[in-house]
XYZ file of C-alpha atoms in Angstrom:
259
model
C -86.791 -50.448 -55.048
C -89.505 -48.815 -53.044
C -91.565 -46.014 -54.592
C -91.698 -42.818 -52.450
C -95.014 -41.965 -51.012
C -97.090 -39.590 -53.111
C -99.383 -36.805 -52.178
C -102.613 -37.607 -53.908
C -104.677 -34.788 -55.537
C -107.417 -33.063 -53.540
C -106.392 -34.702 -50.383
C -103.638 -34.412 -47.745
C -103.117 -38.105 -47.543
C -99.885 -39.805 -48.406
C -100.210 -43.304 -49.940
C -97.880 -45.495 -51.815
C -99.131 -45.555 -55.399
C -99.962 -48.931 -57.011
C -97.442 -49.393 -59.975
C -99.024 -51.987 -62.284
C -95.811 -52.412 -64.088
C -94.306 -53.981 -61.011
C -96.912 -56.692 -61.136
C -96.793 -57.401 -64.879
C -93.337 -56.534 -66.202
C -90.380 -58.907 -65.537
C -87.314 -59.762 -67.758
C -84.888 -62.553 -66.831
C -81.175 -61.661 -66.463
C -79.638 -65.045 -65.537
C -80.264 -68.351 -63.754
C -77.191 -69.472 -61.741
C -76.274 -72.401 -59.634
C -73.826 -71.663 -56.740
C -72.472 -73.681 -53.856
C -74.869 -73.231 -50.916
C -72.318 -72.451 -48.292
C -69.334 -70.178 -47.828
C -67.427 -67.965 -50.269
C -68.243 -68.677 -53.876
C -65.289 -69.349 -56.219
C -65.715 -67.497 -59.474
C -65.240 -70.709 -61.443
C -67.878 -72.424 -59.313
C -70.777 -70.269 -60.640
C -72.659 -72.408 -63.137
C -74.802 -70.581 -65.768
C -78.186 -72.424 -66.146
C -79.968 -69.655 -68.050
C -80.459 -71.806 -71.105
C -81.638 -74.736 -68.974
C -84.832 -72.799 -68.020
C -87.769 -72.960 -70.353
C -90.330 -70.214 -71.157
C -92.587 -71.449 -68.368
C -89.775 -71.019 -65.810
C -89.103 -74.712 -65.356
C -85.413 -75.718 -64.916
C -83.867 -78.929 -66.066
C -80.566 -79.640 -64.544
C -78.705 -82.462 -62.932
C -76.597 -81.168 -60.019
C -73.110 -82.586 -59.319
C -73.104 -85.383 -56.903
C -70.816 -83.643 -54.412
C -71.892 -80.638 -52.360
C -75.125 -78.628 -51.940
C -76.254 -76.151 -54.523
C -78.558 -73.029 -54.566
C -80.355 -71.929 -57.606
C -80.606 -68.177 -57.984
C -82.867 -66.528 -60.608
C -82.072 -62.926 -61.407
C -84.430 -60.514 -63.177
C -85.332 -56.936 -63.459
C -88.482 -54.903 -63.298
C -89.532 -51.256 -63.150
C -88.503 -49.254 -60.130
C -91.991 -47.570 -60.187
C -90.479 -44.102 -60.083
C -93.011 -41.558 -61.286
C -92.464 -38.292 -63.146
C -92.678 -35.181 -61.149
C -93.748 -32.478 -60.802
C -96.480 -32.556 -63.415
C -100.232 -32.666 -63.768
C -101.842 -35.833 -62.355
C -103.429 -36.540 -65.711
C -100.103 -36.963 -67.519
C -98.068 -38.541 -64.727
C -96.276 -41.731 -65.793
C -93.209 -43.818 -65.199
C -89.686 -42.313 -65.473
C -87.738 -43.564 -68.547
C -84.560 -45.650 -68.289
C -81.905 -42.976 -68.164
C -79.139 -45.466 -68.926
C -80.870 -46.518 -72.154
C -80.141 -44.222 -75.081
C -83.202 -45.364 -77.080
C -85.447 -44.626 -74.055
C -83.962 -41.157 -73.470
C -84.239 -40.309 -77.186
C -87.801 -41.561 -77.296
C -88.723 -39.470 -74.327
C -87.023 -36.274 -75.571
C -88.418 -36.796 -79.095
C -92.005 -36.906 -77.620
C -91.372 -33.737 -75.481
C -89.573 -31.786 -78.250
C -92.297 -32.968 -80.783
C -95.095 -31.644 -78.646
C -93.351 -28.350 -78.114
C -92.904 -27.949 -81.775
C -96.497 -28.882 -82.456
C -97.775 -26.141 -80.129
C -94.963 -23.538 -80.259
C -93.898 -23.695 -83.872
C -91.253 -21.081 -84.699
C -91.122 -20.078 -81.011
C -89.024 -23.089 -80.392
C -85.402 -21.863 -79.858
C -86.569 -18.160 -80.044
C -89.366 -17.599 -77.515
C -88.628 -20.867 -75.693
C -84.869 -21.012 -75.213
C -84.257 -23.168 -72.187
C -85.292 -26.621 -70.981
C -84.842 -27.609 -67.429
C -83.769 -30.900 -65.828
C -84.634 -30.081 -62.223
C -83.116 -31.667 -59.146
C -82.757 -35.317 -59.587
C -85.362 -37.253 -57.558
C -85.837 -40.484 -59.485
C -83.947 -42.884 -57.146
C -81.002 -45.071 -57.995
C -81.711 -47.663 -60.677
C -79.723 -50.862 -60.574
C -80.206 -52.323 -64.061
C -80.660 -51.558 -67.691
C -81.101 -54.005 -70.562
C -77.468 -53.544 -71.885
C -75.833 -53.604 -68.525
C -73.881 -56.791 -69.046
C -72.302 -55.548 -72.306
C -71.732 -51.991 -70.910
C -70.153 -53.310 -67.694
C -67.725 -55.603 -69.614
C -66.782 -52.907 -72.036
C -66.041 -50.397 -69.352
C -64.672 -52.504 -66.531
C -62.890 -55.236 -68.584
C -64.566 -58.371 -67.017
C -67.894 -60.153 -67.245
C -70.672 -59.333 -64.646
C -72.316 -62.722 -64.464
C -70.147 -64.502 -62.019
C -70.559 -61.604 -59.477
C -74.445 -61.474 -59.736
C -74.699 -63.568 -56.490
C -73.367 -60.575 -54.558
C -76.838 -59.041 -55.146
C -78.224 -61.919 -53.165
C -75.830 -61.226 -50.229
C -73.151 -63.781 -51.107
C -69.332 -63.231 -51.423
C -67.796 -64.154 -54.730
C -64.033 -64.667 -54.946
C -63.186 -62.833 -51.787
C -64.478 -59.890 -49.647
C -62.069 -57.649 -51.571
C -63.157 -58.731 -54.980
C -66.887 -58.560 -54.105
C -66.468 -55.004 -52.811
C -64.476 -54.077 -55.913
C -67.305 -55.406 -58.119
C -69.924 -53.341 -56.304
C -67.711 -50.271 -56.740
C -67.273 -51.071 -60.343
C -71.010 -51.537 -60.756
C -71.810 -48.172 -59.172
C -69.062 -46.589 -61.428
C -70.752 -48.157 -64.504
C -74.111 -46.647 -63.555
C -72.469 -43.173 -63.148
C -70.813 -43.617 -66.561
C -74.054 -44.506 -68.220
C -75.879 -41.570 -66.701
C -73.094 -39.231 -67.983
C -72.744 -40.836 -71.527
C -76.498 -41.484 -72.115
C -78.700 -39.049 -70.251
C -76.495 -35.983 -70.188
C -74.808 -36.385 -73.508
C -78.098 -37.168 -75.267
C -79.898 -34.258 -73.727
C -76.978 -31.830 -74.588
C -77.013 -33.091 -78.159
C -80.722 -33.106 -78.940
C -81.498 -29.781 -77.212
C -78.538 -28.063 -79.009
C -80.030 -29.273 -82.338
C -83.160 -27.420 -81.496
C -81.190 -24.397 -80.353
C -82.537 -24.915 -76.819
C -80.138 -24.532 -73.853
C -79.919 -27.370 -71.369
C -80.422 -25.990 -67.839
C -79.900 -28.449 -64.966
C -79.280 -29.013 -61.257
C -76.574 -31.772 -61.870
C -76.247 -33.186 -58.460
C -77.895 -35.591 -56.026
C -78.212 -38.472 -58.539
C -76.253 -41.616 -59.253
C -73.651 -39.693 -61.235
C -70.670 -37.476 -60.658
C -71.434 -33.724 -60.700
C -68.017 -32.815 -62.135
C -68.372 -35.210 -64.895
C -71.871 -34.345 -66.052
C -71.878 -30.553 -65.518
C -69.740 -29.788 -68.615
C -72.535 -31.178 -70.762
C -75.019 -28.685 -69.246
C -75.301 -25.157 -70.901
C -76.433 -23.579 -67.784
C -75.734 -25.043 -64.339
C -78.269 -24.244 -61.654
C -78.616 -24.910 -57.929
C -81.235 -24.202 -55.321
C -81.709 -23.560 -51.610
C -84.777 -23.390 -49.398
C -85.597 -20.398 -47.224
C -87.236 -22.365 -44.435
C -84.680 -23.333 -41.743
C -84.551 -26.147 -40.862
C -86.423 -27.345 -43.978
C -89.434 -29.599 -43.101
C -92.018 -30.759 -45.578
C -95.503 -29.883 -44.465
C -98.181 -30.678 -47.007
C -100.515 -27.982 -45.566
C -97.861 -25.226 -46.089
C -96.362 -26.678 -49.356
C -97.640 -23.830 -51.520
C -96.359 -21.219 -49.162
C -92.846 -22.532 -49.065
C -90.357 -20.203 -50.802
C -88.231 -21.940 -53.428
C -85.247 -19.814 -54.352
C -82.985 -20.680 -57.198
C -79.689 -19.497 -58.559
C -77.956 -20.320 -61.831
C -74.355 -19.990 -63.019
C -73.429 -19.636 -66.689
C -73.907 -17.263 -69.659
C -77.177 -15.672 -70.132
């Protein structure tokens, strides 16, 4: 995915930040052989993942008949950066479909708050806000194959070529897969990000405040896990982002829920 342009400190210039992880981080998903032309039958997808060595070299003898295309699928970081925060502590967003990643992040945040606030945690500080979602739409997490099969009832591997623009099975089957894939992302956001935040913050007697919309999840499904649902609107009409007037823009918020 493409990282949104960032306003750099002490300037009014917008530049796309260099995300080193996009140069150095890569994990393979699968290596597949598929017929080069036409609609791909599901049973015509050949899994060659184990035929590729650590150096990325593939050893395989193709069937005599037909032409074949080798497709190597992998995943890397989106390069989405945390915001808004001080430039000195800006970093990559965590994987919000990975329970271990979300727990690691929250444990770090909660740990630092406890370190500096002590007994004020849950008394002086009573709310934690997950602001409007602006981290983009991720398309993979390490356990996606297992989660997809568990939730949708069939394996993901044969349909991976649809991400390369190919049709697998039929147009209808390929469209259904993409719908199932998006549904799985929404499920994971609900069951990982929102459920984990609800649980961990409740343990610390901190209320979970959130604007639960605008992300790759269903608002009606995630809102019940939020202690105080919040929304926002902008007073400028029509709203236009102007870096020179950014600090003067009025940001009005309203929340719904018990005090």
